[in-house]
Structures are given as structure tokens and as C-alpha cells.
Amino acid sequence: MAFQKIGIGALDKELNTLFRRVFASRVLPTEFVQKLGLKHVKGILLYGPPGTGKTLMARKIGEMLNAKKPKMINGPQILDKHAGESEANVRRLFAEAEEDDRMFGLNSGLHVIIIDEIDAICKTRGSVAGDSGIHDAVTSQLLAKIDGFESVSNILVIGMTCRKEVIDEALLRPGRLEVQIEIGLPDEKGLLHILNIHTSLMKKHNRMAEDVNLEELAAITKNFTGAEIEGLVRAAQSVAINRLLKESMRMKIGPEATGRISITRADFLHALKYDIKPAFGISSEPIERLISQGIINWGQPVADILEDGRLFIQQARGGVSRGLVSVLLEGAPNSGKTALAAKLALNSDFPFVKLCTPEDMVGYSETAKCQLIKNMFDDAYKSQLSCIIVDSIERLIDYSAIGPRYSNLVLQALLVLLKKEPPPGRKLLILCTSSRKQVLEEMDMLSIFTAILRVPYLSSPEDLVSVLLETNTFNMKEIAEIQKKTKNCRFRFQASGGIGVYKFLNKLREENCLQEI
């Protein structure tokens, strides 16, 4: 079926599943359905990230089945503070369908009921404390109407949610919302379909420049949702309109001026850079800030880490891996672990890259920390290729050497999430950093990592000279003088086990630097 013609892009596979499971029995003659003893599917659950097209698909389902005008309601609207009113609101949704069934029987028209954010009213029964049982009662009432003693067959309930895991399992069994379809992030082919839909009118009226290549845009908008693609097109249009306003120096322009408006490739790139950032994309600013000073490849240890990291990226991307690759970069403070992890994450070219750092959780309770970390991993599972940087694990779990003290709740959450495999077909690369390897070993965390990479300090005069040569901080004459002094100078860093790169460079800029190190 050419679903793109009805305004749906990137969802052909999902719509074909719906046609097979839901539509086919509805288009057959009633007599034939009775002879087969065939029962119509009465419930569908559409789940996935926000903006991926769940609501659009729900609307189109009713149109394709020639159903009566769908009843659309948000889950929270069903809830009422008065006793019994929430259940009554559920019964009202089905009242018209039940009346039609009594009057016309098998010849009754199809009634489509669309419930958005169904997770707000159908949480697992017994899981919500202090609600006087209202959520449980609403769930039970909905189950009775869909698949109870007095249920009717002329209904199709479509539930939509971003959080399938919190919905009561009884609602997902056969006879209820038995067809569950994930509306995930579109792939490159799907992104091209969506771009074609949202730019069709511009192309039809010659308002899109010839330098716009939709295939190129589809390739660089990885992990964009359908809503974000629509927002990108609007942003590009606003850039073109703003350009015309600046040229005319007026706030209102006539029809003759609008004929000059053309959306160019530069408009789309401007919108991508400044206006639209995908929720499931790369956290480029905080990660790039970690390597703002660059990576100084001062010797073989750094080269080995970068090479090993490249191999682990290939392993995570390849089809041979089980879906999860986790790497720990451990070393002394200020040895460059976080910068190396950020460099590897950006080198992976994964469409989803997020940073989990203690700095973003200052003042959070243990429960809030766990929820934030879990949400980050849940988001990663929605992308085909994902990378998460977990920085300073010991600080994330509030470890303190005095005591010692730590958050067991956050620790247990990390132990579960760091070894949990992503859903089938998804790949996840986890890059962790820590300055307390011994602490992690005592907490039984080291065994969950695929590999552990040691990030060393500068530990010899040759290492220092390599840093100077890499950074171009001094000219060759100055480097030769420093190299000469290093042979006759006993550095404190040798006694303490070494020194970090940037700490060394900062000390070199001070007066009498070699004597101070």
C-alpha cells in the first residue's frame, strides 16, 4: 500500500502489520466472518517516543476503516475528583457504540475510541499509592468494556503511550489491546519519506531551490522524529522568509515580493545548526566542551587507547556483538579519562550520544538520580545505535572515603543498567570513567565491563617533551632548553607517580616552572 499518499511516512511496516491483524477482518463480508467464527481485534496499543507519528496513525486508522468520527480523549481527562465519575467517563466513551449494537447488531458501524497517554489511567494495579484506588477502578472498568460480559464487537480502542512498561499487563492480553506496535525512530529511508511529504507543496509550487538534496538531509538528520522533521522544514522556511524581510526592510511584503522566496540548502543547514535539535540525538555542546582543549597524543599509551576504542566501536556497531559493549576508562584524577571518552563517543558517529555526569545531578535525591539515569538508558534503547558516557562513577554514587559512604540505591541501578542488553536490533556502547578502580572492584562492578582501559599519567621526561611537541606551546629552542633541564632536574611527579597533561602545561606557564613541578 502507498501509505505516503495519505500523509504517513516511514511507517509502512507498521501499517502493513495493522492491515493484516486489524483491517483484514473488518473488510470481509459479515456472513463470511460468522462462518469462520472470526473475532475482530478490538484493541491496539501504539507506543514509542514522542513525535514519531502515533496520533497521526491513530487518526488514519479510522479513515481507512470507514469508521464513524473517532472519539479522541487524553487519559488524564478521564480522571475526576468525584467518586465514581472516572469510571462513568469510561462508560460514556462506549455508550454510543453499545446503543448502535443494540439497534443494528452485526450491521452496526465501527466506533473508534482513541485514548492518548493511556499510561496515565491504566498503570499496573496496586502500583500507585495514595490514589484511593481510582486508577485501579478505571483500569478495571476499561477492561470490562473492551472484553467483559457485555462487551460489543463494533469498537476499536486505540491506546497511545510513551511508556508501555507501566501499563497493567491485563490490558495487553488477547481480546484487549492485543496488537501492540512500536512506532520507533525512522531510519534513513523513512526520513526521506517524511521529508518528501513535508516539502511536497514547496516542490509543487517551485519554492524549493535546486541545491536542496533531500537524500543528503535524510542522511544528516539521524534520530529525528517525524515531528522534528516537520519543525525543521518550518524553521528552514522561516529563515528564507526572514532573509526576504531583511532585503525589503519592511515588516509586510506584497505578492510580488513573495514570488522571490525560495528555500535553499543553506536555509536547511542553518535550521539544523541553530533551531532544531533532536531529542534523541547527540548532546554535542556538553560533550564537545569536554574536549575543547583537544586530545594530546603524547605517546603510545594514548594511541593504544584510541585504537582499542576504535575496535570497541566497531564491535558495538557490528552484527557479531550481542548488542552491548561497555568500556571502563580508569586512571588517576586529571589524567584525561573524560576527554578520551568524549573523543571516542564523537568518533563513533552514533546518532544518539548522551552524557551522564554528576554535575547535572547536584542536589538530586537518590530516587531522582536513579530515575534520570534510567530515563537516559530508556531513550538510548529507542535508537538503533546509541552511546552513553557515564562520567565519574564514584561521584555518581556519592562515594566518600570517610566512612566509607555511598548511595546503594544508585549503585544497584547502575549495576542493573550497565549490564542490561538493549532490545533486539539495537546496539549500545557505554563508556564509563572512574578514578577509583579499587572502589569499583570492592563493589563488584568491574566484572560487568567488556574491557577496562588504563589511562596513565605522564611519567617520564620523554613524555613531557612529547606534550610540548604536540601542543606547539614552545618553539624548538625553548623545548631543547626544557629537555636539557629535565635531564638534570628531579621532578616531583616521578615520586608521586606522574602528572596530568593539562596540569603540567599550566605549571610550565608559571615562573620557575621546572622547579615547581
Tab-separated table of C-alpha atoms in Angstrom, residues 89-487:
chain	number	residue	atom	x	y	z
A	89	ASN	CA	-16.391	8.763	31.960
A	90	VAL	CA	-15.122	5.435	30.638
A	91	ARG	CA	-18.668	4.118	30.251
A	92	ARG	CA	-19.682	7.253	28.320
A	93	LEU	CA	-16.972	6.585	25.746
A	94	PHE	CA	-18.617	3.259	24.893
A	95	ALA	CA	-22.263	4.316	25.270
A	96	GLU	CA	-22.833	5.245	21.607
A	97	ALA	CA	-21.247	2.038	20.322
A	98	GLU	CA	-23.373	-0.053	22.693
A	99	GLU	CA	-26.543	1.736	21.560
A	100	ASP	CA	-25.676	1.085	17.883
A	101	ASP	CA	-25.039	-2.571	18.677
A	102	ARG	CA	-28.456	-2.930	20.297
A	103	MET	CA	-30.176	-1.301	17.319
A	104	PHE	CA	-28.259	-2.740	14.341
A	105	GLY	CA	-26.393	-5.752	15.693
A	106	LEU	CA	-23.740	-7.060	13.301
A	107	ASN	CA	-24.567	-4.287	10.823
A	108	SER	CA	-23.527	-1.599	13.255
A	109	GLY	CA	-20.833	0.814	12.097
A	110	LEU	CA	-17.363	0.749	13.620
A	111	HIS	CA	-16.697	3.098	16.543
A	112	VAL	CA	-13.061	4.096	17.093
A	113	ILE	CA	-12.035	5.305	20.552
A	114	ILE	CA	-8.572	6.875	20.764
A	115	ILE	CA	-7.043	7.302	24.227
A	116	ASP	CA	-3.814	9.287	24.269
A	117	GLU	CA	-1.450	8.944	27.256
A	118	ILE	CA	-3.271	5.792	28.299
A	119	ASP	CA	-0.494	5.113	30.805
A	120	ALA	CA	-1.929	7.936	32.956
A	121	ILE	CA	-5.055	5.892	33.752
A	122	CYS	CA	-4.009	2.266	33.261
A	123	LYS	CA	-0.916	1.861	35.400
A	124	THR	CA	-0.228	-1.561	36.881
A	125	ARG	CA	-2.908	-2.081	39.500
A	126	GLY	CA	-1.626	-1.657	43.021
A	127	SER	CA	1.427	0.353	41.903
A	128	VAL	CA	0.029	3.840	42.619
A	129	ALA	CA	-0.058	4.666	46.319
A	130	GLY	CA	-2.438	7.165	47.852
A	131	ASP	CA	-4.897	7.415	44.948
A	132	SER	CA	-7.866	5.755	46.743
A	133	GLY	CA	-7.829	3.017	44.103
A	134	ILE	CA	-9.081	5.342	41.367
A	135	HIS	CA	-6.511	4.164	38.774
A	136	ASP	CA	-7.293	0.528	39.543
A	137	ALA	CA	-11.031	1.163	39.177
A	138	VAL	CA	-10.583	2.939	35.824
A	139	THR	CA	-8.398	0.105	34.530
A	140	SER	CA	-10.955	-2.495	35.605
A	141	GLN	CA	-13.794	-0.520	34.006
A	142	LEU	CA	-11.908	-0.228	30.722
A	143	LEU	CA	-11.172	-3.964	30.724
A	144	ALA	CA	-14.852	-4.727	31.321
A	145	LYS	CA	-15.948	-2.548	28.417
A	146	ILE	CA	-13.446	-3.975	25.948
A	147	ASP	CA	-13.617	-7.640	26.904
A	148	GLY	CA	-16.277	-8.077	29.584
A	149	PHE	CA	-19.631	-9.866	29.724
A	150	GLU	CA	-21.431	-7.005	27.981
A	151	SER	CA	-18.681	-6.030	25.531
A	152	VAL	CA	-19.558	-5.321	21.890
A	153	SER	CA	-17.642	-6.065	18.709
A	154	ASN	CA	-18.246	-2.775	16.880
A	155	ILE	CA	-15.467	-0.958	18.758
A	156	LEU	CA	-11.771	-0.423	18.153
A	157	VAL	CA	-9.878	1.061	21.086
A	158	ILE	CA	-6.530	2.632	20.193
A	159	GLY	CA	-4.283	3.442	23.142
A	160	MET	CA	-1.149	5.546	22.777
A	161	THR	CA	1.729	5.874	25.190
A	162	CYS	CA	5.415	6.656	25.509
A	163	ARG	CA	5.711	4.312	28.500
A	164	LYS	CA	4.432	0.851	27.696
A	165	GLU	CA	6.265	-0.667	30.659
A	166	VAL	CA	3.972	0.989	33.245
A	167	ILE	CA	0.676	-0.230	31.716
A	168	ASP	CA	-1.216	-3.004	33.513
A	169	GLU	CA	-0.383	-6.333	31.875
A	170	ALA	CA	-4.021	-7.438	31.890
A	171	LEU	CA	-4.779	-4.715	29.349
A	172	LEU	CA	-2.217	-6.158	26.908
A	173	ARG	CA	-3.595	-9.693	26.742
A	174	PRO	CA	-5.519	-11.121	23.746
A	175	GLY	CA	-9.029	-9.725	23.480
A	176	ARG	CA	-7.948	-6.360	24.906
A	177	LEU	CA	-5.154	-4.207	23.439
A	178	GLU	CA	-3.704	-7.337	21.872
A	179	VAL	CA	-1.994	-5.715	18.883
A	180	GLN	CA	0.991	-3.753	20.191
A	181	ILE	CA	3.051	-1.855	17.673
A	182	GLU	CA	6.161	0.158	18.415
A	183	ILE	CA	6.323	3.412	16.473
A	184	GLY	CA	10.052	3.955	16.678
A	185	LEU	CA	12.516	6.432	15.268
A	186	PRO	CA	12.531	6.379	11.448
A	187	ASP	CA	15.539	5.095	9.539
A	188	GLU	CA	17.162	6.996	6.659
A	189	LYS	CA	14.621	5.713	4.130
A	190	GLY	CA	11.789	6.692	6.441
A	191	LEU	CA	13.266	10.154	6.983
A	192	LEU	CA	13.351	10.638	3.209
A	193	HIS	CA	9.647	9.704	3.006
A	194	ILE	CA	8.794	12.225	5.727
A	195	LEU	CA	10.867	14.960	4.084
A	196	ASN	CA	9.087	14.323	0.774
A	197	ILE	CA	5.709	14.669	2.498
A	198	HIS	CA	6.534	17.951	4.237
A	199	THR	CA	8.229	19.523	1.199
A	200	SER	CA	5.727	18.331	-1.432
A	201	LEU	CA	3.876	21.658	-1.629
A	202	MET	CA	7.124	23.633	-1.842
A	203	LYS	CA	8.262	21.456	-4.737
A	204	LYS	CA	4.861	21.663	-6.414
A	205	HIS	CA	4.900	25.482	-6.354
A	206	ASN	CA	8.627	25.816	-7.154
A	207	ARG	CA	9.519	27.242	-3.766
A	208	MET	CA	12.444	24.909	-3.088
A	209	ALA	CA	15.850	25.641	-4.601
A	210	GLU	CA	17.581	23.118	-6.832
A	211	ASP	CA	20.529	22.808	-4.433
A	212	VAL	CA	18.315	21.122	-1.802
A	213	ASN	CA	19.103	17.404	-1.726
A	214	LEU	CA	16.566	15.529	0.370
A	215	GLU	CA	18.736	12.396	0.379
A	216	GLU	CA	21.525	14.454	1.973
A	217	LEU	CA	19.131	15.885	4.567
A	218	ALA	CA	17.835	12.401	5.375
A	219	ALA	CA	21.421	11.240	5.964
A	220	ILE	CA	22.272	14.074	8.379
A	221	THR	CA	19.007	14.043	10.343
A	222	LYS	CA	19.633	10.746	12.099
A	223	ASN	CA	17.302	10.033	15.025
A	224	PHE	CA	14.929	12.872	14.099
A	225	THR	CA	11.287	12.119	14.735
A	226	GLY	CA	8.567	12.956	12.227
A	227	ALA	CA	7.563	15.977	14.324
A	228	GLU	CA	11.164	17.219	14.393
A	229	ILE	CA	11.430	16.864	10.604
A	230	GLU	CA	8.262	18.944	10.263
A	231	GLY	CA	9.790	21.503	12.638
A	232	LEU	CA	12.993	21.516	10.572
A	233	VAL	CA	11.046	22.335	7.403
A	234	ARG	CA	9.195	25.155	9.197
A	235	ALA	CA	12.465	26.539	10.572
A	236	ALA	CA	14.062	26.493	7.102
A	237	GLN	CA	11.028	28.327	5.726
A	238	SER	CA	11.331	30.955	8.465
A	239	VAL	CA	14.999	31.503	7.586
A	240	ALA	CA	14.063	32.130	3.932
A	241	ILE	CA	11.209	34.481	4.894
A	242	ASN	CA	13.445	36.384	7.316
A	243	ARG	CA	16.019	36.824	4.561
A	244	LEU	CA	13.388	38.401	2.315
A	245	LEU	CA	12.189	40.709	5.118
A	246	LYS	CA	15.730	41.946	5.654
A	247	GLU	CA	16.120	42.601	1.939
A	248	SER	CA	12.869	44.564	1.684
A	249	MET	CA	13.420	46.384	5.022
A	250	ARG	CA	9.675	46.121	5.691
A	251	MET	CA	7.577	44.100	8.106
A	252	LYS	CA	4.969	43.381	5.434
A	253	ILE	CA	5.672	42.334	1.882
A	254	GLY	CA	3.385	42.093	-1.125
A	255	PRO	CA	2.635	39.242	-3.526
A	256	GLU	CA	5.292	40.392	-5.994
A	257	ALA	CA	7.992	40.012	-3.316
A	258	THR	CA	6.830	36.607	-2.127
A	259	GLY	CA	7.489	35.276	-5.606
A	260	ARG	CA	11.204	35.572	-4.819
A	261	ILE	CA	11.043	33.297	-1.774
A	262	SER	CA	12.922	30.056	-2.285
A	263	ILE	CA	14.055	27.677	0.463
A	264	THR	CA	17.691	26.759	-0.120
A	265	ARG	CA	20.095	24.166	1.197
A	266	ALA	CA	21.723	26.852	3.357
A	267	ASP	CA	18.339	27.530	4.982
A	268	PHE	CA	18.001	23.890	5.989
A	269	LEU	CA	21.572	23.761	7.316
A	270	HIS	CA	21.010	26.966	9.294
A	271	ALA	CA	17.870	25.472	10.834
A	272	LEU	CA	19.772	22.279	11.697
A	273	LYS	CA	22.568	24.202	13.382
A	274	TYR	CA	20.604	26.774	15.356
A	275	ASP	CA	16.912	25.896	15.566
A	276	ILE	CA	16.121	22.165	15.682
A	277	LYS	CA	17.937	19.705	17.932
A	278	PRO	CA	16.666	16.106	18.067
A	279	ALA	CA	15.621	14.856	21.491
A	280	PHE	CA	17.251	11.507	20.675
A	281	GLY	CA	20.351	12.960	19.033
A	282	ILE	CA	23.844	13.936	20.139
A	283	SER	CA	24.406	16.160	23.179
A	284	SER	CA	27.078	17.899	21.158
A	285	GLU	CA	27.656	21.015	23.274
A	286	PRO	CA	28.434	19.379	26.654
A	287	ILE	CA	30.483	16.623	25.019
A	288	GLU	CA	32.476	18.972	22.796
A	289	ARG	CA	33.131	21.117	25.865
A	290	LEU	CA	34.915	18.137	27.426
A	291	ILE	CA	37.456	18.130	24.598
A	292	SER	CA	37.602	21.868	23.985
A	293	GLN	CA	41.347	21.801	24.678
A	294	GLY	CA	41.844	18.912	22.284
A	295	ILE	CA	43.330	15.445	22.720
A	296	ILE	CA	47.107	15.457	23.071
A	297	ASN	CA	48.517	12.213	21.721
A	298	TRP	CA	51.692	12.360	23.775
A	299	GLY	CA	52.724	8.738	23.432
A	300	GLN	CA	51.932	5.107	22.805
A	301	PRO	CA	49.525	4.764	25.777
A	302	VAL	CA	47.140	7.360	24.307
A	303	ALA	CA	47.450	5.884	20.818
A	304	ASP	CA	46.638	2.439	22.199
A	305	ILE	CA	43.524	3.730	23.980
A	306	LEU	CA	42.259	5.440	20.833
A	307	GLU	CA	42.934	2.313	18.767
A	308	ASP	CA	41.285	-0.013	21.293
A	309	GLY	CA	38.355	2.370	21.459
A	310	ARG	CA	38.008	2.254	17.682
A	311	LEU	CA	37.867	-1.543	17.817
A	312	PHE	CA	35.191	-1.493	20.527
A	313	ILE	CA	33.157	0.966	18.459
A	314	GLN	CA	33.333	-1.432	15.516
A	315	GLN	CA	32.338	-4.282	17.818
A	316	ALA	CA	29.337	-2.327	19.095
A	317	ARG	CA	28.293	-1.378	15.577
A	318	GLY	CA	28.801	-4.817	14.041
A	319	GLY	CA	26.309	-7.625	13.851
A	320	VAL	CA	28.552	-10.051	15.762
A	321	SER	CA	28.148	-8.285	19.118
A	322	ARG	CA	25.315	-9.189	21.450
A	323	GLY	CA	24.110	-5.586	21.400
A	324	LEU	CA	26.011	-4.219	24.398
A	325	VAL	CA	29.649	-3.148	24.681
A	326	SER	CA	30.773	-1.421	27.897
A	327	VAL	CA	34.247	0.025	28.437
A	328	LEU	CA	35.737	1.485	31.618
A	329	LEU	CA	38.476	4.124	31.332
A	330	GLU	CA	40.204	4.246	34.710
A	331	GLY	CA	43.139	6.255	35.938
A	332	ALA	CA	44.291	8.929	38.345
A	333	PRO	CA	42.444	12.268	38.553
A	334	ASN	CA	43.164	14.711	35.696
A	335	SER	CA	44.753	12.006	33.555
A	336	GLY	CA	42.351	12.746	30.671
A	337	LYS	CA	39.816	9.927	31.045
A	338	THR	CA	36.721	12.038	30.417
A	339	ALA	CA	38.245	13.787	27.394
A	340	LEU	CA	39.227	10.444	25.861
A	341	ALA	CA	35.739	9.037	26.487
A	342	ALA	CA	34.193	12.091	24.812
A	343	LYS	CA	36.579	11.743	21.861
A	344	LEU	CA	35.673	8.070	21.395
A	345	ALA	CA	31.950	8.865	21.644
A	346	LEU	CA	32.149	11.514	18.923
A	347	ASN	CA	34.376	9.282	16.785
A	348	SER	CA	31.720	6.561	16.931
A	349	ASP	CA	29.419	8.659	14.717
A	350	PHE	CA	26.454	7.114	16.533
A	351	PRO	CA	23.239	9.120	16.073
A	352	PHE	CA	22.485	9.022	19.825
A	353	VAL	CA	25.225	10.187	22.210
A	354	LYS	CA	24.402	11.369	25.723
A	355	LEU	CA	26.480	12.376	28.731
A	356	CYS	CA	25.575	11.193	32.247
A	357	THR	CA	27.594	13.287	34.655
A	358	PRO	CA	27.406	14.086	38.412
A	359	GLU	CA	27.470	17.805	37.613
A	360	ASP	CA	23.954	17.548	36.184
A	361	MET	CA	22.624	15.886	39.357
A	362	VAL	CA	23.788	18.234	42.093
A	363	GLY	CA	21.092	18.399	44.760
A	364	TYR	CA	19.108	15.455	43.383
A	365	SER	CA	17.726	12.824	45.733
A	366	GLU	CA	18.742	9.191	45.277
A	367	THR	CA	15.390	8.352	43.702
A	368	ALA	CA	15.583	11.308	41.314
A	369	LYS	CA	19.105	10.289	40.271
A	370	CYS	CA	18.000	6.731	39.562
A	371	GLN	CA	15.048	7.939	37.502
A	372	LEU	CA	17.193	10.341	35.485
A	373	ILE	CA	19.779	7.641	34.729
A	374	LYS	CA	17.070	5.122	33.838
A	375	ASN	CA	15.369	7.617	31.508
A	376	MET	CA	18.662	8.175	29.705
A	377	PHE	CA	19.102	4.445	29.126
A	378	ASP	CA	15.447	4.077	28.056
A	379	ASP	CA	16.000	6.813	25.469
A	380	ALA	CA	19.142	5.052	24.243
A	381	TYR	CA	17.186	1.832	23.669
A	382	LYS	CA	14.938	3.683	21.194
A	383	SER	CA	17.823	4.379	18.820
A	384	GLN	CA	19.418	1.732	16.614
A	385	LEU	CA	22.929	2.894	17.557
A	386	SER	CA	23.498	4.602	20.898
A	387	CYS	CA	26.413	5.688	23.054
A	388	ILE	CA	26.246	6.797	26.705
A	389	ILE	CA	29.139	8.358	28.619
A	390	VAL	CA	28.871	7.686	32.363
A	391	ASP	CA	31.413	10.055	33.891
A	392	SER	CA	32.976	9.646	37.343
A	393	ILE	CA	31.028	6.641	38.590
A	394	GLU	CA	32.311	7.041	42.149
A	395	ARG	CA	30.927	10.596	42.316
A	396	LEU	CA	27.677	9.476	40.716
A	397	ILE	CA	27.096	7.049	43.588
A	398	ASP	CA	28.157	9.684	46.181
A	399	TYR	CA	31.182	7.681	47.292
A	400	SER	CA	33.159	9.154	50.162
A	401	ALA	CA	36.348	7.657	51.560
A	402	ILE	CA	35.327	8.845	55.024
A	403	GLY	CA	33.139	6.097	56.307
A	404	PRO	CA	33.119	4.874	53.548
A	405	ARG	CA	29.744	6.108	52.365
A	406	TYR	CA	27.869	5.735	49.096
A	407	SER	CA	24.359	5.561	47.650
A	408	ASN	CA	23.400	1.903	47.444
A	409	LEU	CA	20.210	2.797	45.524
A	410	VAL	CA	22.150	4.483	42.707
A	411	LEU	CA	24.793	1.745	42.783
A	412	GLN	CA	22.203	-1.000	42.305
A	413	ALA	CA	20.548	0.955	39.486
A	414	LEU	CA	23.903	1.268	37.687
A	415	LEU	CA	24.703	-2.415	38.223
A	416	VAL	CA	21.444	-3.346	36.517
A	417	LEU	CA	21.570	-0.806	33.678
A	418	LEU	CA	25.249	-1.253	32.778
A	419	LYS	CA	24.762	-4.947	32.017
A	420	LYS	CA	21.225	-4.828	30.618
A	421	GLU	CA	21.202	-5.686	26.920
A	422	PRO	CA	19.241	-3.372	24.610
A	423	PRO	CA	16.184	-4.646	22.681
A	424	PRO	CA	16.807	-6.859	19.623
A	425	GLY	CA	18.218	-4.944	16.677
A	426	ARG	CA	19.571	-2.130	18.876
A	427	LYS	CA	23.232	-1.510	19.736
A	428	LEU	CA	24.532	0.298	22.812
A	429	LEU	CA	28.091	1.426	23.599
A	430	ILE	CA	28.731	2.537	27.196
A	431	LEU	CA	31.895	4.494	28.067
A	432	CYS	CA	32.485	4.887	31.795
A	433	THR	CA	35.214	6.750	33.648
A	434	SER	CA	36.489	6.359	37.195
A	435	SER	CA	39.414	7.435	39.344
A	436	ARG	CA	38.669	4.738	41.923
A	437	LYS	CA	39.171	1.348	40.335
A	438	GLN	CA	39.717	-0.306	43.710
A	439	VAL	CA	36.383	1.018	44.955
A	440	LEU	CA	34.575	-0.335	41.902
A	441	GLU	CA	36.247	-3.697	42.419
A	442	GLU	CA	35.021	-3.825	46.021
A	443	MET	CA	31.513	-3.019	44.781
A	444	ASP	CA	31.708	-5.878	42.249
A	445	MET	CA	31.362	-3.532	39.261
A	446	LEU	CA	34.469	-4.409	37.269
A	447	SER	CA	33.077	-7.748	36.117
A	448	ILE	CA	30.247	-6.127	34.163
A	449	PHE	CA	32.557	-4.280	31.733
A	450	THR	CA	33.573	-5.690	28.377
A	451	ALA	CA	37.025	-4.138	28.793
A	452	ILE	CA	38.990	-1.895	31.155
A	453	LEU	CA	41.450	0.632	29.706
A	454	ARG	CA	44.092	2.265	31.873
A	455	VAL	CA	44.716	5.994	31.282
A	456	PRO	CA	48.221	6.762	32.662
A	457	TYR	CA	49.896	9.943	33.837
A	458	LEU	CA	52.924	11.497	32.168
A	459	SER	CA	55.687	9.501	33.835
A	460	SER	CA	58.985	10.342	32.131
A	461	PRO	CA	60.852	13.367	30.732
A	462	GLU	CA	60.258	11.957	27.240
A	463	ASP	CA	56.520	12.138	27.839
A	464	LEU	CA	56.833	15.807	28.792
A	465	VAL	CA	58.760	16.648	25.646
A	466	SER	CA	56.160	14.808	23.557
A	467	VAL	CA	53.451	17.006	25.082
A	468	LEU	CA	55.401	20.143	24.227
A	469	LEU	CA	55.926	18.973	20.645
A	470	GLU	CA	52.210	18.100	20.241
A	471	THR	CA	50.872	21.366	21.657
A	472	ASN	CA	53.301	23.777	19.951
A	473	THR	CA	53.386	25.651	23.272
A	474	PHE	CA	57.077	26.477	22.889
A	475	ASN	CA	59.434	26.870	19.964
A	476	MET	CA	62.137	24.305	19.270
A	477	LYS	CA	64.828	26.341	21.020
A	478	GLU	CA	62.736	26.551	24.204
A	479	ILE	CA	61.891	22.861	24.012
A	480	ALA	CA	65.567	21.982	23.698
A	481	GLU	CA	66.309	24.082	26.788
A	482	ILE	CA	63.500	22.400	28.746
A	483	GLN	CA	64.679	18.979	27.592
A	484	LYS	CA	68.165	19.804	28.802
A	485	LYS	CA	66.853	20.844	32.197
A	486	THR	CA	64.708	17.725	32.553
A	487	LYS	CA	67.804	15.554	32.450
